[in-house]
């Protein structure tokens, strides 16, 4: 049987020259003008306020867990129909993933099932800390009712838009409605850097903290001192 690939890479022929330019510039590091330009252009393309380039989309979800205050023993809701990378970062922080099933119309998390779950949990006083909402295969989830429920019940909304760069929901860029949005540049994504990911947020302080945590959280002193893990 012929395989249907998720998103096979298509190269234009300019990539070798661009890679050579970077190598010749000697910016073989975790910073530099090309990386800063990439973040800036990503913001311009999507409308995000702040973007932090990372080594993977999974790393972006992991950082969003930390920045959202997810701790050991917390529960974090997650879409059922997704890749394991959407759920693994929940486990990295010692939290428990709780899966909410899909809606037949969008293939993504069902607002109706989410409502039922949160109503039940509100009666017991045990509300999940956050929700990882996936936009699968470039198909945006039904964000508005989901975001409304998250706001109503105090659940942090994190959007896994790894596969949805360029997708729109009622004219809005998918991945920008939550406290954090994440994108992936893996080899099978809309655009690829072979690996890599991006964390976006409207909060400048959170973006700065994400950048610090992603680079070993060194304090701004002339010696090696790390006050944060």
PDB file of C-alpha atoms in Angstrom:
ATOM      1  CA  UNK A   1       0.000   0.000   0.000  1.00  0.00           C
ATOM      2  CA  UNK A   2       1.201   3.501  -0.801  1.00  0.00           C
ATOM      3  CA  UNK A   3       2.042   5.578   2.250  1.00  0.00           C
ATOM      4  CA  UNK A   4       0.472   8.995   2.731  1.00  0.00           C
ATOM      5  CA  UNK A   5       3.125  11.021   4.553  1.00  0.00           C
ATOM      6  CA  UNK A   6       2.133  13.524   7.195  1.00  0.00           C
ATOM      7  CA  UNK A   7       4.100  16.319   5.547  1.00  0.00           C
ATOM      8  CA  UNK A   8       7.073  15.268   3.396  1.00  0.00           C
ATOM      9  CA  UNK A   9       9.852  17.897   3.296  1.00  0.00           C
ATOM     10  CA  UNK A  10      10.195  19.905   0.119  1.00  0.00           C
ATOM     11  CA  UNK A  11      13.504  21.726  -0.411  1.00  0.00           C
ATOM     12  CA  UNK A  12      13.809  24.701  -2.747  1.00  0.00           C
ATOM     13  CA  UNK A  13      17.551  24.447  -3.422  1.00  0.00           C
ATOM     14  CA  UNK A  14      18.408  27.590  -1.432  1.00  0.00           C
ATOM     15  CA  UNK A  15      18.970  25.710   1.829  1.00  0.00           C
ATOM     16  CA  UNK A  16      22.629  24.748   1.193  1.00  0.00           C
ATOM     17  CA  UNK A  17      23.590  28.368   0.526  1.00  0.00           C
ATOM     18  CA  UNK A  18      21.782  29.605   3.633  1.00  0.00           C
ATOM     19  CA  UNK A  19      23.451  26.933   5.781  1.00  0.00           C
ATOM     20  CA  UNK A  20      26.815  27.833   4.306  1.00  0.00           C
ATOM     21  CA  UNK A  21      26.212  31.527   5.097  1.00  0.00           C
ATOM     22  CA  UNK A  22      25.563  30.670   8.742  1.00  0.00           C
ATOM     23  CA  UNK A  23      28.639  28.434   8.983  1.00  0.00           C
ATOM     24  CA  UNK A  24      30.859  31.094   7.424  1.00  0.00           C
ATOM     25  CA  UNK A  25      29.477  33.706   9.851  1.00  0.00           C
ATOM     26  CA  UNK A  26      30.735  31.520  12.740  1.00  0.00           C
ATOM     27  CA  UNK A  27      27.404  31.727  14.593  1.00  0.00           C
ATOM     28  CA  UNK A  28      27.337  28.020  15.489  1.00  0.00           C
ATOM     29  CA  UNK A  29      25.619  28.600  18.816  1.00  0.00           C
ATOM     30  CA  UNK A  30      22.309  28.863  20.611  1.00  0.00           C
ATOM     31  CA  UNK A  31      22.094  32.545  19.722  1.00  0.00           C
ATOM     32  CA  UNK A  32      22.918  34.850  16.830  1.00  0.00           C
ATOM     33  CA  UNK A  33      21.320  37.075  14.183  1.00  0.00           C
ATOM     34  CA  UNK A  34      19.711  34.233  12.205  1.00  0.00           C
ATOM     35  CA  UNK A  35      17.959  32.843  15.286  1.00  0.00           C
ATOM     36  CA  UNK A  36      16.791  36.291  16.359  1.00  0.00           C
ATOM     37  CA  UNK A  37      15.542  36.976  12.840  1.00  0.00           C
ATOM     38  CA  UNK A  38      13.689  33.651  12.844  1.00  0.00           C
ATOM     39  CA  UNK A  39      11.871  34.550  16.086  1.00  0.00           C
ATOM     40  CA  UNK A  40      11.063  38.027  14.780  1.00  0.00           C
ATOM     41  CA  UNK A  41       9.714  36.746  11.465  1.00  0.00           C
ATOM     42  CA  UNK A  42       7.704  34.081  13.255  1.00  0.00           C
ATOM     43  CA  UNK A  43       6.005  36.790  15.314  1.00  0.00           C
ATOM     44  CA  UNK A  44       5.331  38.808  12.174  1.00  0.00           C
ATOM     45  CA  UNK A  45       3.860  35.774  10.399  1.00  0.00           C
ATOM     46  CA  UNK A  46       1.622  34.579  13.240  1.00  0.00           C
ATOM     47  CA  UNK A  47       0.872  37.769  15.156  1.00  0.00           C
ATOM     48  CA  UNK A  48       2.435  36.388  18.332  1.00  0.00           C
ATOM     49  CA  UNK A  49       3.791  39.001  20.760  1.00  0.00           C
ATOM     50  CA  UNK A  50       6.856  37.001  21.815  1.00  0.00           C
ATOM     51  CA  UNK A  51       8.485  33.857  20.411  1.00  0.00           C
ATOM     52  CA  UNK A  52      11.260  31.757  21.923  1.00  0.00           C
ATOM     53  CA  UNK A  53      13.050  29.323  19.613  1.00  0.00           C
ATOM     54  CA  UNK A  54      13.835  25.966  21.236  1.00  0.00           C
ATOM     55  CA  UNK A  55      15.288  22.585  20.338  1.00  0.00           C
ATOM     56  CA  UNK A  56      11.846  20.940  19.954  1.00  0.00           C
ATOM     57  CA  UNK A  57       8.115  21.418  20.264  1.00  0.00           C
ATOM     58  CA  UNK A  58       8.229  18.964  23.169  1.00  0.00           C
ATOM     59  CA  UNK A  59      10.624  21.301  24.980  1.00  0.00           C
ATOM     60  CA  UNK A  60       8.152  24.129  24.388  1.00  0.00           C
ATOM     61  CA  UNK A  61       5.342  22.126  26.031  1.00  0.00           C
ATOM     62  CA  UNK A  62       7.668  21.214  28.909  1.00  0.00           C
ATOM     63  CA  UNK A  63       8.562  24.865  29.503  1.00  0.00           C
ATOM     64  CA  UNK A  64       4.886  25.820  29.325  1.00  0.00           C
ATOM     65  CA  UNK A  65       4.174  23.284  32.082  1.00  0.00           C
ATOM     66  CA  UNK A  66       6.802  24.916  34.315  1.00  0.00           C
ATOM     67  CA  UNK A  67       5.702  28.468  33.503  1.00  0.00           C
ATOM     68  CA  UNK A  68       2.038  27.597  34.115  1.00  0.00           C
ATOM     69  CA  UNK A  69       2.950  26.386  37.606  1.00  0.00           C
ATOM     70  CA  UNK A  70       2.257  22.682  37.032  1.00  0.00           C
ATOM     71  CA  UNK A  71       3.637  20.716  39.969  1.00  0.00           C
ATOM     72  CA  UNK A  72       3.939  17.105  41.070  1.00  0.00           C
ATOM     73  CA  UNK A  73       0.511  15.659  41.822  1.00  0.00           C
ATOM     74  CA  UNK A  74      -1.404  18.131  39.652  1.00  0.00           C
ATOM     75  CA  UNK A  75      -3.732  16.943  36.921  1.00  0.00           C
ATOM     76  CA  UNK A  76      -3.385  18.263  33.381  1.00  0.00           C
ATOM     77  CA  UNK A  77      -6.029  17.659  30.734  1.00  0.00           C
ATOM     78  CA  UNK A  78      -4.880  16.563  27.285  1.00  0.00           C
ATOM     79  CA  UNK A  79      -6.414  15.723  23.921  1.00  0.00           C
ATOM     80  CA  UNK A  80      -6.747  11.992  23.260  1.00  0.00           C
ATOM     81  CA  UNK A  81      -6.060  12.050  19.528  1.00  0.00           C
ATOM     82  CA  UNK A  82      -2.448  13.192  19.371  1.00  0.00           C
ATOM     83  CA  UNK A  83       1.180  12.102  19.498  1.00  0.00           C
ATOM     84  CA  UNK A  84       2.669  11.104  22.855  1.00  0.00           C
ATOM     85  CA  UNK A  85       4.816  14.272  22.892  1.00  0.00           C
ATOM     86  CA  UNK A  86       1.697  16.251  23.855  1.00  0.00           C
ATOM     87  CA  UNK A  87       1.398  14.261  27.079  1.00  0.00           C
ATOM     88  CA  UNK A  88       4.991  13.364  28.016  1.00  0.00           C
ATOM     89  CA  UNK A  89       5.897  16.836  29.387  1.00  0.00           C
ATOM     90  CA  UNK A  90       3.009  16.512  31.850  1.00  0.00           C
ATOM     91  CA  UNK A  91       4.770  13.451  33.249  1.00  0.00           C
ATOM     92  CA  UNK A  92       8.138  15.242  33.263  1.00  0.00           C
ATOM     93  CA  UNK A  93       6.766  17.517  36.013  1.00  0.00           C
ATOM     94  CA  UNK A  94       5.279  14.636  37.990  1.00  0.00           C
ATOM     95  CA  UNK A  95       1.739  15.609  37.044  1.00  0.00           C
ATOM     96  CA  UNK A  96      -0.985  13.260  35.827  1.00  0.00           C
ATOM     97  CA  UNK A  97      -2.399  13.476  32.282  1.00  0.00           C
ATOM     98  CA  UNK A  98      -6.185  13.177  32.088  1.00  0.00           C
ATOM     99  CA  UNK A  99      -7.449  12.618  28.557  1.00  0.00           C
ATOM    100  CA  UNK A 100     -10.578  14.217  27.098  1.00  0.00           C
ATOM    101  CA  UNK A 101     -11.971  12.560  23.982  1.00  0.00           C
ATOM    102  CA  UNK A 102     -12.495  14.069  20.562  1.00  0.00           C
ATOM    103  CA  UNK A 103     -15.287  15.850  18.776  1.00  0.00           C
ATOM    104  CA  UNK A 104     -16.463  14.198  15.546  1.00  0.00           C
ATOM    105  CA  UNK A 105     -16.568  17.527  13.700  1.00  0.00           C
ATOM    106  CA  UNK A 106     -12.993  18.688  14.325  1.00  0.00           C
ATOM    107  CA  UNK A 107     -11.252  15.417  15.389  1.00  0.00           C
ATOM    108  CA  UNK A 108      -9.907  17.473  18.290  1.00  0.00           C
ATOM    109  CA  UNK A 109     -10.886  17.830  21.948  1.00  0.00           C
ATOM    110  CA  UNK A 110     -14.655  17.987  22.481  1.00  0.00           C
ATOM    111  CA  UNK A 111     -15.936  21.151  24.206  1.00  0.00           C
ATOM    112  CA  UNK A 112     -19.033  19.236  25.327  1.00  0.00           C
ATOM    113  CA  UNK A 113     -17.047  16.477  27.035  1.00  0.00           C
ATOM    114  CA  UNK A 114     -14.748  19.083  28.587  1.00  0.00           C
ATOM    115  CA  UNK A 115     -17.784  20.892  30.025  1.00  0.00           C
ATOM    116  CA  UNK A 116     -19.180  17.684  31.505  1.00  0.00           C
ATOM    117  CA  UNK A 117     -15.833  16.828  33.071  1.00  0.00           C
ATOM    118  CA  UNK A 118     -15.264  20.258  34.614  1.00  0.00           C
ATOM    119  CA  UNK A 119     -18.800  20.392  36.031  1.00  0.00           C
ATOM    120  CA  UNK A 120     -18.195  17.051  37.764  1.00  0.00           C
ATOM    121  CA  UNK A 121     -14.785  18.139  39.043  1.00  0.00           C
ATOM    122  CA  UNK A 122     -16.139  21.450  40.337  1.00  0.00           C
ATOM    123  CA  UNK A 123     -18.481  19.486  42.622  1.00  0.00           C
ATOM    124  CA  UNK A 124     -15.501  17.716  44.185  1.00  0.00           C
ATOM    125  CA  UNK A 125     -13.312  20.817  44.282  1.00  0.00           C
ATOM    126  CA  UNK A 126     -10.547  19.141  42.248  1.00  0.00           C
ATOM    127  CA  UNK A 127      -9.985  21.259  39.155  1.00  0.00           C
ATOM    128  CA  UNK A 128      -7.088  20.364  36.796  1.00  0.00           C
ATOM    129  CA  UNK A 129      -4.202  22.816  36.637  1.00  0.00           C
ATOM    130  CA  UNK A 130      -3.963  23.119  32.866  1.00  0.00           C
ATOM    131  CA  UNK A 131      -5.149  21.836  29.491  1.00  0.00           C
ATOM    132  CA  UNK A 132      -2.938  20.865  26.539  1.00  0.00           C
ATOM    133  CA  UNK A 133      -5.211  21.479  23.564  1.00  0.00           C
ATOM    134  CA  UNK A 134      -3.961  19.954  20.305  1.00  0.00           C
ATOM    135  CA  UNK A 135      -4.692  21.275  16.804  1.00  0.00           C
ATOM    136  CA  UNK A 136      -4.175  18.020  14.934  1.00  0.00           C
ATOM    137  CA  UNK A 137      -3.058  17.748  11.286  1.00  0.00           C
ATOM    138  CA  UNK A 138      -3.504  21.495  10.818  1.00  0.00           C
ATOM    139  CA  UNK A 139      -7.185  21.293  11.810  1.00  0.00           C
ATOM    140  CA  UNK A 140      -7.939  23.867  14.488  1.00  0.00           C
ATOM    141  CA  UNK A 141      -9.837  22.746  17.571  1.00  0.00           C
ATOM    142  CA  UNK A 142     -13.051  24.592  18.482  1.00  0.00           C
ATOM    143  CA  UNK A 143     -11.163  27.062  20.663  1.00  0.00           C
ATOM    144  CA  UNK A 144     -13.787  29.620  21.728  1.00  0.00           C
ATOM    145  CA  UNK A 145     -15.969  27.363  23.930  1.00  0.00           C
ATOM    146  CA  UNK A 146     -12.855  25.593  25.243  1.00  0.00           C
ATOM    147  CA  UNK A 147     -11.163  28.860  26.189  1.00  0.00           C
ATOM    148  CA  UNK A 148     -14.370  30.075  27.833  1.00  0.00           C
ATOM    149  CA  UNK A 149     -14.538  26.923  29.962  1.00  0.00           C
ATOM    150  CA  UNK A 150     -10.862  27.254  30.921  1.00  0.00           C
ATOM    151  CA  UNK A 151     -11.426  30.860  31.988  1.00  0.00           C
ATOM    152  CA  UNK A 152     -14.553  29.930  33.928  1.00  0.00           C
ATOM    153  CA  UNK A 153     -12.888  27.122  35.871  1.00  0.00           C
ATOM    154  CA  UNK A 154      -9.390  28.594  36.200  1.00  0.00           C
ATOM    155  CA  UNK A 155      -7.619  26.097  33.945  1.00  0.00           C
ATOM    156  CA  UNK A 156      -4.456  27.285  32.157  1.00  0.00           C
ATOM    157  CA  UNK A 157      -4.857  26.846  28.393  1.00  0.00           C
ATOM    158  CA  UNK A 158      -1.769  25.644  26.500  1.00  0.00           C
ATOM    159  CA  UNK A 159      -2.162  25.153  22.751  1.00  0.00           C
ATOM    160  CA  UNK A 160      -0.174  22.428  21.010  1.00  0.00           C
ATOM    161  CA  UNK A 161      -0.133  23.823  17.493  1.00  0.00           C
ATOM    162  CA  UNK A 162       2.868  21.705  16.455  1.00  0.00           C
ATOM    163  CA  UNK A 163       1.109  20.706  13.229  1.00  0.00           C
ATOM    164  CA  UNK A 164      -0.964  23.846  12.734  1.00  0.00           C
ATOM    165  CA  UNK A 165       1.393  26.625  11.638  1.00  0.00           C
ATOM    166  CA  UNK A 166      -0.655  28.779   9.269  1.00  0.00           C
ATOM    167  CA  UNK A 167      -4.022  27.373  10.349  1.00  0.00           C
ATOM    168  CA  UNK A 168      -6.782  29.847  11.201  1.00  0.00           C
ATOM    169  CA  UNK A 169      -9.726  29.725  13.571  1.00  0.00           C
ATOM    170  CA  UNK A 170     -12.371  32.379  12.806  1.00  0.00           C
ATOM    171  CA  UNK A 171      -9.596  34.387  11.183  1.00  0.00           C
ATOM    172  CA  UNK A 172      -7.212  34.060  14.144  1.00  0.00           C
ATOM    173  CA  UNK A 173      -3.902  32.222  14.072  1.00  0.00           C
ATOM    174  CA  UNK A 174      -4.220  28.813  15.741  1.00  0.00           C
ATOM    175  CA  UNK A 175      -2.017  28.607  18.820  1.00  0.00           C
ATOM    176  CA  UNK A 176      -2.375  32.171  20.128  1.00  0.00           C
ATOM    177  CA  UNK A 177      -5.522  31.946  22.247  1.00  0.00           C
ATOM    178  CA  UNK A 178      -4.000  30.246  25.285  1.00  0.00           C
ATOM    179  CA  UNK A 179      -1.485  31.472  27.834  1.00  0.00           C
ATOM    180  CA  UNK A 180       1.135  29.621  25.789  1.00  0.00           C
ATOM    181  CA  UNK A 181       1.240  28.235  22.276  1.00  0.00           C
ATOM    182  CA  UNK A 182       3.771  25.788  20.889  1.00  0.00           C
ATOM    183  CA  UNK A 183       4.906  24.975  17.368  1.00  0.00           C
ATOM    184  CA  UNK A 184       7.236  22.332  15.931  1.00  0.00           C
ATOM    185  CA  UNK A 185       9.782  22.419  13.112  1.00  0.00           C
ATOM    186  CA  UNK A 186      10.407  18.673  13.025  1.00  0.00           C
ATOM    187  CA  UNK A 187      11.007  17.063   9.638  1.00  0.00           C
ATOM    188  CA  UNK A 188       7.308  16.289   9.108  1.00  0.00           C
ATOM    189  CA  UNK A 189       5.911  19.725  10.005  1.00  0.00           C
ATOM    190  CA  UNK A 190       4.675  22.660   7.900  1.00  0.00           C
ATOM    191  CA  UNK A 191       8.140  24.206   7.832  1.00  0.00           C
ATOM    192  CA  UNK A 192      11.172  22.358   9.102  1.00  0.00           C
ATOM    193  CA  UNK A 193      14.584  23.101  10.544  1.00  0.00           C
ATOM    194  CA  UNK A 194      15.095  19.329  10.775  1.00  0.00           C
ATOM    195  CA  UNK A 195      14.336  19.659  14.492  1.00  0.00           C
ATOM    196  CA  UNK A 196      13.306  22.567  16.664  1.00  0.00           C
ATOM    197  CA  UNK A 197      10.273  24.234  18.145  1.00  0.00           C
ATOM    198  CA  UNK A 198       8.837  27.573  19.229  1.00  0.00           C
ATOM    199  CA  UNK A 199       7.085  28.778  22.377  1.00  0.00           C
ATOM    200  CA  UNK A 200       4.842  31.832  21.960  1.00  0.00           C
ATOM    201  CA  UNK A 201       3.211  34.001  24.587  1.00  0.00           C
ATOM    202  CA  UNK A 202       1.755  37.493  24.963  1.00  0.00           C
ATOM    203  CA  UNK A 203       3.653  37.984  28.235  1.00  0.00           C
ATOM    204  CA  UNK A 204       7.155  39.485  27.903  1.00  0.00           C
ATOM    205  CA  UNK A 205       8.231  38.354  31.392  1.00  0.00           C
ATOM    206  CA  UNK A 206       7.169  34.784  30.718  1.00  0.00           C
ATOM    207  CA  UNK A 207       9.027  34.788  27.399  1.00  0.00           C
ATOM    208  CA  UNK A 208      12.168  36.056  29.141  1.00  0.00           C
ATOM    209  CA  UNK A 209      11.868  33.382  31.829  1.00  0.00           C
ATOM    210  CA  UNK A 210      11.347  30.679  29.176  1.00  0.00           C
ATOM    211  CA  UNK A 211      14.496  31.842  27.405  1.00  0.00           C
ATOM    212  CA  UNK A 212      16.439  31.761  30.687  1.00  0.00           C
ATOM    213  CA  UNK A 213      15.235  28.285  31.639  1.00  0.00           C
ATOM    214  CA  UNK A 214      16.011  26.993  28.144  1.00  0.00           C
ATOM    215  CA  UNK A 215      19.628  28.119  28.473  1.00  0.00           C
ATOM    216  CA  UNK A 216      20.459  26.583  31.884  1.00  0.00           C
ATOM    217  CA  UNK A 217      19.030  29.534  33.900  1.00  0.00           C
ATOM    218  CA  UNK A 218      22.346  31.236  34.616  1.00  0.00           C
ATOM    219  CA  UNK A 219      22.017  34.249  36.919  1.00  0.00           C
ATOM    220  CA  UNK A 220      23.185  37.620  35.592  1.00  0.00           C
ATOM    221  CA  UNK A 221      26.468  37.583  37.508  1.00  0.00           C
ATOM    222  CA  UNK A 222      30.078  37.249  36.261  1.00  0.00           C
ATOM    223  CA  UNK A 223      30.437  33.725  37.683  1.00  0.00           C
ATOM    224  CA  UNK A 224      28.467  30.487  37.333  1.00  0.00           C
ATOM    225  CA  UNK A 225      25.483  30.808  39.629  1.00  0.00           C
ATOM    226  CA  UNK A 226      22.124  29.147  39.030  1.00  0.00           C
ATOM    227  CA  UNK A 227      19.272  29.979  41.398  1.00  0.00           C
ATOM    228  CA  UNK A 228      16.640  28.233  39.277  1.00  0.00           C
ATOM    229  CA  UNK A 229      16.519  24.646  38.041  1.00  0.00           C
TER     230      UNK A 229
END
